[in-house]
Every structure is written in structure tokens, then in C-alpha cells.
Amino acid sequence: MLGRAFTSVAWGLVADRYGRKPVILIGTASVVVFNTLFGLSLNFWMAIITRFCLGSFNGLLGPIKAYAMEIFRDEYQGLALSAVSTAWGIGLIIGPAIGGFLAQPAKQYPSLFSQDSIFGKFPFFLPCLAISVFAFLVTIVSSRIPETLHNHKFNDDESYDALKDLSDDPESNKVAERNGKSSLLNNWPLISSIIVYCVFSLHDMAYTEIFSLWANSPRKYGGLGYSTADVGSVLAFSGFGLLIFQLSLYSYAERLLGPIIVTRISGSLAMVVLSCYPLIAKLSGLALTVTVTSASVAKSVLGTSAITGLFILQNKAVRQDQRGAANGIAMTAMSLFKAIGPAAAGIIFSWSEKRQGAAFLPGTQMVFFILNVVLALGVVLTFKPFLAETQQ
């Protein structure tokens, strides 16, 4: 996250100057190289350096969001960004699942992997290798995609000229003035949506960390007592449910309600789901499996839907030739917040296990209460006058 925070704006500027495709290819190729080296780390500092390099060279998410906006017509841009956020959300879900299934293969699958093999000496190399192979295939496929930077320049200029001609309309003058500003930091619709995005991203990263800790935690501490493989199964189902919803229903909801309302409703419903988690831990057997899987799917769908709406707001707040840099700013801010998330989540979870007998919100109840506080802050910020939507 730290490496990404340092370089996202620079990669966005490169994408605005030289095109989206080169940055996307560099990003996917960097995963092949540095993720493989991470799995072969000989010590702690090698792991830190390879992860930092991976983040520094992997500036593709911002240009991909710009690419998705540019390759689809206006009425399908919600679907385009929904696909991007779904891929991101599924990665956050499936990544830990792959790690759970493939980590320490010599220990989990001794009949297939020997302790003397490379997979025994480097217990986390197999999941890293699997991801690197996938990234290599993605790099090959991405080399065939068309460039989009030039596709809409004429339309954008034409729209800008039309706005300047509407001098008798005060609202049109305001829009033209805003679109003409070169500084993205003066674009409040963009900056406000990035701030809300950071709050939701902090929550999502903290939730991702806490869910695995909570599911693995013993029952006496309010957890589920799940094994790593059990957690991986729940996350895999969550990814599948997220894929179905985002690619089939989200675009209709966004066109009907608009991105701000979708984000607001999704955040509010996610708070209701999170409030049920301490009660879920009291279940057992099939009832526990079905309930925790359903809750995980619902939470993933709602969290990703909220963030997708903010993606749409960010990319509609700027001209095409500014989208790379705008998404780079969003990625930099988001990376800083996401860097805080896992550490803060781990500290809060450890603290909660020491207060099982507390009178107010004992054990994991406090954890999910704090998550809901962060989520509530994000929902509150979606209201005016804080969050501003660009007038099209």
C-alpha cells in the first residue's frame, strides 16, 4: 500500500499522457515478477522490499477505471465500473481463499508436496506462483486490448465549447468554469467523493482483516472456530455471489437510483448486516454455515456496491484527459487509508479478546461496533453539503 501511495499519481499522469494500455501492461507484468519474488523471500526485509516494489510498479487500477469509462457508452458506464469494482472485491475475497488453500502445501498436502521441495522450503511460494501465472496470462490478453485515450477527445472538446456558449445560464457557466480548471484539487465533487471513498475503503480493509481473525478465533472468544480452509470456502462463496449481483443487478439499480443513493443505501444496509455478526457466533452446525455464508455474501455485495457508486462519481467529475491523474489521486489517498486498516483491525481485535467480561459491548461486539461507526461516518458523508455530484 505504501508503494502504491507514492506512485499512483505519477502513473495516472503517465496514463493521461501516453495512454491507459502501457500502464496496465506494466502493472500486470510487475505482479508476475515481484509477486514471484515475494513467495521466494529469504528474510523479512526481502519480503518488505518486494511488496514495496510491487505496489510502486502496480499503478493499473486508476487507469483501468478510466479505461472502463471510456470504452462504454454513457448508459453502460455503471456496468463498466461495476465490473472493475467487482474484480477488485473478488480479488480481496478470493486472494485470502487461495492463500488458505495453497499456503504451506507440504504441511497441508504431504502426499503431493515434499518438505524437501521448493514448496517445503518456501511455504507461501505456491499461492504466489498461482497468482503470478494468472497475472502472466492477463498480461498476454491485455496486450491485445485497444487504446482508449484518443477515443473521446473530440466529444469532450465539443461539450466544453457548448457549455461556454451557454453564457446566459448561470448554472451552465458554473459547470464550464469547473470543467475548465486545471487543478484537480480545486474540484470539490472529485475531492469529496475521494474522501468518502477513503472512509469506505478503510472500513472494507479492516473488515476483511477482522472477518478472517473472527472466523479463526476460538468459540470461547466469540469467534467461529473455523479452520483456514473453512474460511476460504466462505470467502469463495462470497466472491461468487458478488460476481452474480454486480454484473447482473447493480447497473439497473444505479440507473434507477443514481450512484449516491446506491452508495447510501448499501452502506446503511451493511451496518445492519454487521450488527448481526456477534449473534451469528452463537449458532452451530448447518445453521452457522448457511448464516455466516449468507452474511458474508451480503456484506461483500453491499460494500462493493457502495464503492462502485463512488467510482462513478469520481470519473464523472473530471474530463477524459484528467481521469488518469484523478484516479491516481484517489488511489494514493485510498492506499494510505488501507495501509492503516489491517494494523488497526488487528490491534482492536486483540484488545477485544481481553475484555470478554466487559459490561459494555464485551468481546467481538466492540469490534463490530467500531466497524459500524466507521461505516456510519461514510454514510453521513454521502449527504449534502459534503458530497457534491457533478452536473452533467
XYZ file of C-alpha atoms in Angstrom:
392
model
C 0.000 0.000 0.000
C 2.811 2.421 0.824
C 4.493 1.885 -2.546
C 1.192 2.428 -4.333
C 0.571 5.607 -2.348
C 3.893 7.051 -3.536
C 3.426 6.315 -7.241
C -0.314 6.245 -8.090
C -0.499 9.908 -9.102
C 2.614 9.549 -11.277
C 1.165 6.501 -13.027
C -2.085 8.415 -13.544
C -0.214 11.258 -15.220
C 1.608 8.751 -17.431
C -1.744 7.208 -18.382
C -3.121 10.651 -19.307
C -0.035 11.457 -21.384
C 0.884 8.164 -23.061
C -2.265 6.075 -22.771
C -4.012 3.619 -20.443
C -2.689 0.450 -22.063
C 1.061 0.872 -21.300
C 0.366 1.466 -17.599
C -1.966 -1.543 -17.457
C 0.672 -3.790 -19.060
C 3.429 -2.560 -16.739
C 1.168 -3.182 -13.747
C 0.250 -6.755 -14.651
C 3.858 -7.589 -15.601
C 5.065 -6.250 -12.240
C 2.764 -8.721 -10.482
C 4.438 -11.590 -12.351
C 7.927 -10.509 -11.294
C 7.572 -9.140 -7.787
C 4.853 -11.476 -6.563
C 7.012 -14.450 -7.519
C 9.991 -12.938 -5.712
C 7.804 -12.302 -2.676
C 6.976 -16.010 -2.490
C 10.713 -16.773 -2.615
C 11.653 -14.256 0.095
C 14.625 -15.391 2.161
C 14.016 -12.980 5.019
C 11.673 -10.300 6.327
C 13.358 -7.395 4.544
C 13.278 -9.127 1.173
C 9.534 -9.615 1.649
C 9.090 -5.929 2.535
C 11.139 -4.716 -0.435
C 9.386 -6.946 -2.969
C 5.963 -5.875 -1.696
C 7.002 -2.221 -1.850
C 8.208 -2.662 -5.432
C 5.005 -4.472 -6.335
C 2.940 -1.560 -5.059
C 5.200 1.034 -6.691
C 5.015 -0.500 -10.177
C 1.397 -1.607 -9.949
C -0.466 1.589 -10.819
C -3.066 -0.051 -13.003
C -6.299 0.314 -11.005
C -6.696 4.036 -11.699
C -6.095 3.736 -15.471
C -8.401 0.695 -15.585
C -11.251 2.746 -14.112
C -10.596 5.441 -16.709
C -10.424 2.766 -19.425
C -13.773 1.306 -18.333
C -15.440 4.728 -18.510
C -14.065 5.370 -21.998
C -14.781 2.047 -23.680
C -18.513 2.027 -22.801
C -21.304 4.389 -23.796
C -22.730 6.629 -21.070
C -25.691 4.381 -20.266
C -23.382 1.413 -19.627
C -20.691 3.153 -17.593
C -22.297 1.951 -14.363
C -21.907 -1.625 -15.587
C -18.304 -0.936 -16.629
C -17.217 0.396 -13.243
C -19.283 -2.291 -11.556
C -17.131 -4.865 -13.350
C -13.964 -3.096 -12.138
C -15.096 -2.896 -8.512
C -16.364 -6.490 -8.694
C -12.967 -7.680 -9.899
C -11.314 -5.701 -7.089
C -13.768 -7.032 -4.493
C -13.433 -10.611 -5.694
C -9.661 -10.248 -5.550
C -9.890 -9.200 -1.893
C -12.108 -12.220 -1.228
C -10.507 -14.895 -3.411
C -6.944 -13.830 -2.563
C -7.190 -14.920 1.086
C -9.093 -18.022 -0.045
C -6.252 -19.006 -2.394
C -3.790 -18.357 0.394
C -5.777 -20.575 2.736
C -5.979 -23.457 0.270
C -2.439 -23.299 -1.133
C -0.263 -21.942 1.693
C 2.098 -24.433 3.357
C 1.344 -27.183 0.799
C 3.946 -29.567 2.254
C 2.025 -29.464 5.521
C -1.492 -29.471 4.091
C -0.874 -31.917 1.243
C 2.147 -34.057 2.244
C 1.292 -36.710 -0.352
C 1.746 -34.146 -3.153
C 4.497 -31.853 -1.853
C 7.652 -32.933 -0.053
C 9.228 -30.968 2.793
C 12.493 -31.044 0.823
C 10.926 -29.478 -2.282
C 10.879 -25.772 -3.079
C 7.329 -25.654 -1.735
C 8.516 -27.052 1.579
C 11.382 -24.579 1.859
C 9.160 -21.653 0.814
C 5.730 -22.453 2.301
C 4.000 -19.448 0.714
C 5.508 -19.787 -2.754
C 2.665 -21.885 -4.207
C -0.129 -19.285 -3.768
C 2.235 -16.573 -5.027
C 3.129 -18.715 -8.038
C -0.537 -19.363 -8.828
C -1.273 -15.635 -8.802
C 1.826 -14.867 -10.881
C 0.804 -17.396 -13.541
C -2.649 -15.835 -13.680
C -1.101 -12.353 -13.959
C 1.114 -13.573 -16.826
C -1.951 -14.774 -18.726
C -3.697 -11.449 -18.051
C -0.649 -9.593 -19.403
C -0.796 -11.580 -22.639
C -4.530 -10.918 -23.050
C -4.133 -7.218 -22.146
C -1.559 -6.760 -24.892
C -4.415 -7.143 -27.396
C -6.784 -4.549 -25.942
C -7.245 -1.241 -27.828
C -6.078 2.111 -26.503
C -8.903 4.475 -25.468
C -7.185 7.754 -24.631
C -7.922 9.279 -28.038
C -11.469 7.982 -28.444
C -13.484 10.817 -26.885
C -11.346 13.923 -27.164
C -13.486 15.475 -29.889
C -16.699 14.917 -27.955
C -15.197 16.327 -24.750
C -13.968 19.478 -26.532
C -17.301 19.837 -28.271
C -19.156 19.558 -24.985
C -16.863 22.135 -23.400
C -17.441 24.603 -26.264
C -21.178 24.108 -25.952
C -21.014 24.872 -22.259
C -19.100 28.115 -22.923
C -21.740 29.210 -25.394
C -24.476 28.954 -22.779
C -23.443 32.236 -21.193
C -26.981 33.216 -20.292
C -27.397 30.213 -17.977
C -25.673 30.767 -14.591
C -25.642 27.050 -13.812
C -24.057 26.274 -17.164
C -21.416 28.910 -16.516
C -20.563 27.259 -13.222
C -20.182 23.881 -14.908
C -17.997 25.297 -17.667
C -15.853 27.141 -15.151
C -15.386 23.998 -13.086
C -14.537 21.823 -16.080
C -12.040 24.391 -17.284
C -9.991 24.388 -14.104
C -6.715 22.596 -14.469
C -6.191 21.850 -10.772
C -7.922 18.681 -9.690
C -7.508 19.714 -6.056
C -9.981 22.559 -6.683
C -12.584 20.107 -7.993
C -14.798 19.581 -4.923
C -17.063 16.907 -6.493
C -13.898 14.883 -7.109
C -12.254 15.560 -3.743
C -15.428 14.946 -1.722
C -16.047 11.604 -3.459
C -12.416 10.599 -2.845
C -12.744 11.373 0.882
C -15.898 9.258 1.159
C -14.161 6.540 -0.880
C -11.274 6.532 1.588
C -13.628 6.053 4.543
C -15.374 3.109 2.867
C -12.011 1.640 1.808
C -10.696 1.865 5.373
C -13.778 0.034 6.549
C -13.521 -2.653 3.865
C -9.862 -3.376 4.569
C -10.460 -3.503 8.324
C -13.469 -5.775 7.802
C -11.501 -8.123 5.548
C -8.823 -8.473 8.229
C -11.282 -8.857 11.097
C -13.500 -11.397 9.345
C -10.653 -13.898 8.976
C -9.473 -13.306 12.552
C -13.018 -13.637 13.896
C -13.760 -16.794 11.906
C -10.481 -18.422 13.025
C -10.872 -17.329 16.643
C -11.946 -19.978 19.211
C -15.601 -20.100 20.214
C -14.786 -19.087 23.793
C -13.600 -15.705 22.487
C -16.737 -15.118 20.423
C -15.296 -16.469 17.172
C -16.445 -19.290 14.921
C -13.587 -21.746 15.454
C -13.211 -22.199 11.685
C -10.133 -23.657 10.039
C -8.275 -21.777 7.312
C -9.929 -23.987 4.687
C -13.386 -23.255 6.131
C -12.733 -19.517 5.925
C -11.549 -19.965 2.336
C -14.801 -21.745 1.434
C -16.928 -18.928 2.878
C -14.888 -16.310 1.010
C -15.151 -18.280 -2.233
C -18.946 -18.331 -1.984
C -18.888 -14.613 -1.218
C -16.890 -13.919 -4.363
C -19.304 -15.945 -6.485
C -22.343 -14.144 -5.065
C -20.672 -10.775 -5.559
C -19.913 -11.576 -9.193
C -23.511 -12.516 -9.950
C -25.026 -9.436 -8.310
C -22.628 -6.809 -9.625
C -22.732 -7.994 -13.220
C -26.498 -8.561 -13.339
C -28.308 -6.181 -10.974
C -26.022 -3.299 -9.993
C -26.228 -1.380 -13.270
C -30.050 -1.392 -13.097
C -30.014 -0.120 -9.519
C -27.522 2.615 -10.438
C -29.565 3.812 -13.406
C -32.760 3.789 -11.347
C -31.478 5.436 -8.154
C -28.190 7.102 -9.075
C -24.737 6.370 -7.630
C -25.129 8.468 -4.464
C -28.388 6.813 -3.377
C -26.977 3.358 -4.123
C -23.893 4.118 -2.014
C -26.019 5.499 0.813
C -28.429 2.541 0.874
C -25.634 -0.016 0.570
C -23.725 1.495 3.482
C -26.851 1.624 5.661
C -27.789 -1.999 4.964
C -24.191 -3.111 5.576
C -24.439 -1.697 9.108
C -27.485 -3.892 9.733
C -25.610 -6.978 8.487
C -22.556 -6.225 10.647
C -24.736 -5.808 13.731
C -25.807 -9.440 13.349
C -22.284 -10.902 13.364
C -21.945 -11.312 17.167
C -25.283 -13.193 17.143
C -24.111 -15.453 14.305
C -21.295 -16.728 16.543
C -23.926 -18.251 18.851
C -25.125 -20.619 16.113
C -23.635 -24.008 15.261
C -23.732 -26.717 12.628
C -25.578 -26.187 9.354
C -27.364 -23.084 10.664
C -23.987 -21.429 11.312
C -22.601 -22.363 7.904
C -25.619 -21.093 5.984
C -25.968 -17.897 8.029
C -22.325 -16.834 8.034
C -22.022 -17.545 4.295
C -25.179 -15.540 3.548
C -23.993 -12.661 5.739
C -20.576 -12.662 4.080
C -22.143 -12.582 0.607
C -24.468 -9.734 1.624
C -21.640 -7.730 3.183
C -19.443 -8.178 0.107
C -22.232 -7.140 -2.258
C -23.162 -4.073 -0.217
C -19.572 -2.938 0.345
C -18.642 -3.259 -3.309
C -21.859 -1.546 -4.441
C -21.077 1.445 -2.231
C -17.563 1.773 -3.622
C -18.760 1.361 -7.215
C -21.036 4.358 -6.830
C -18.060 6.424 -5.664
C -16.012 5.222 -8.659
C -18.728 6.594 -10.934
C -18.811 9.945 -9.151
C -15.018 10.320 -9.346
C -14.780 9.594 -13.045
C -17.727 11.807 -13.980
C -16.250 14.720 -12.036
C -13.345 15.243 -14.479
C -12.618 15.477 -18.174
C -11.223 12.493 -20.033
C -7.710 13.908 -20.156
C -7.730 14.199 -16.346
C -9.113 10.779 -15.446
C -5.781 9.053 -15.049
C -4.482 11.688 -12.646
C -7.818 11.884 -10.804
C -7.877 8.136 -10.260
C -4.222 8.307 -9.240
C -5.079 10.802 -6.500
C -7.912 8.528 -5.365
C -5.564 5.524 -5.305
C -2.926 7.412 -3.314
C -5.409 8.516 -0.661
C -7.084 5.092 -0.572
C -3.744 3.307 -0.197
C -2.860 5.399 2.844
C -6.181 4.557 4.484
C -5.922 0.881 3.545
C -2.422 0.736 4.993
C -3.933 1.743 8.328
C -6.814 -0.731 8.127
C -5.147 -4.126 8.793
C -2.920 -2.860 11.615
C -5.786 -1.037 13.327
C -8.077 -4.037 12.879
C -5.528 -6.402 14.414
C -4.976 -4.127 17.410
C -8.715 -3.699 18.010
C -9.374 -7.424 17.699
C -6.594 -8.316 20.154
C -7.922 -5.727 22.591
C -11.467 -7.109 22.287
C -10.349 -10.608 23.266
C -9.057 -9.209 26.574
C -12.412 -7.728 27.524
C -14.714 -10.738 27.335
C -16.370 -9.858 30.630
C -16.848 -6.133 29.981
C -20.233 -4.655 30.837
C -20.424 -2.576 27.646
C -20.086 -4.386 24.312
C -17.923 -7.301 25.504
C -15.549 -9.188 23.216
C -16.172 -9.059 19.485
C -19.292 -6.932 19.932
C -16.966 -3.950 20.366
C -15.096 -4.878 17.164
C -18.206 -4.851 15.007
C -19.480 -1.733 16.754
C -16.294 0.132 15.779
C -16.614 -1.127 12.201
C -20.162 0.205 12.142
C -19.014 3.587 13.450
C -16.598 3.920 10.520
C -19.310 2.796 8.115
C -21.801 5.261 9.608
C -19.300 8.078 9.065
C -19.067 7.125 5.398
C -22.870 7.109 5.034
C -23.210 10.513 6.724
C -20.635 11.999 4.342
C -22.765 10.996 1.329
C -25.269 13.729 2.206
C -25.138 17.355 1.106
C -23.427 19.720 1.514
C -20.370 17.455 1.829
C -20.696 15.133 -1.169
C -21.254 17.070 -4.380
C -22.282 15.474 -7.681
C -21.067 16.878 -10.974
C -23.780 18.459 -13.114
C -23.685 16.759 -16.491
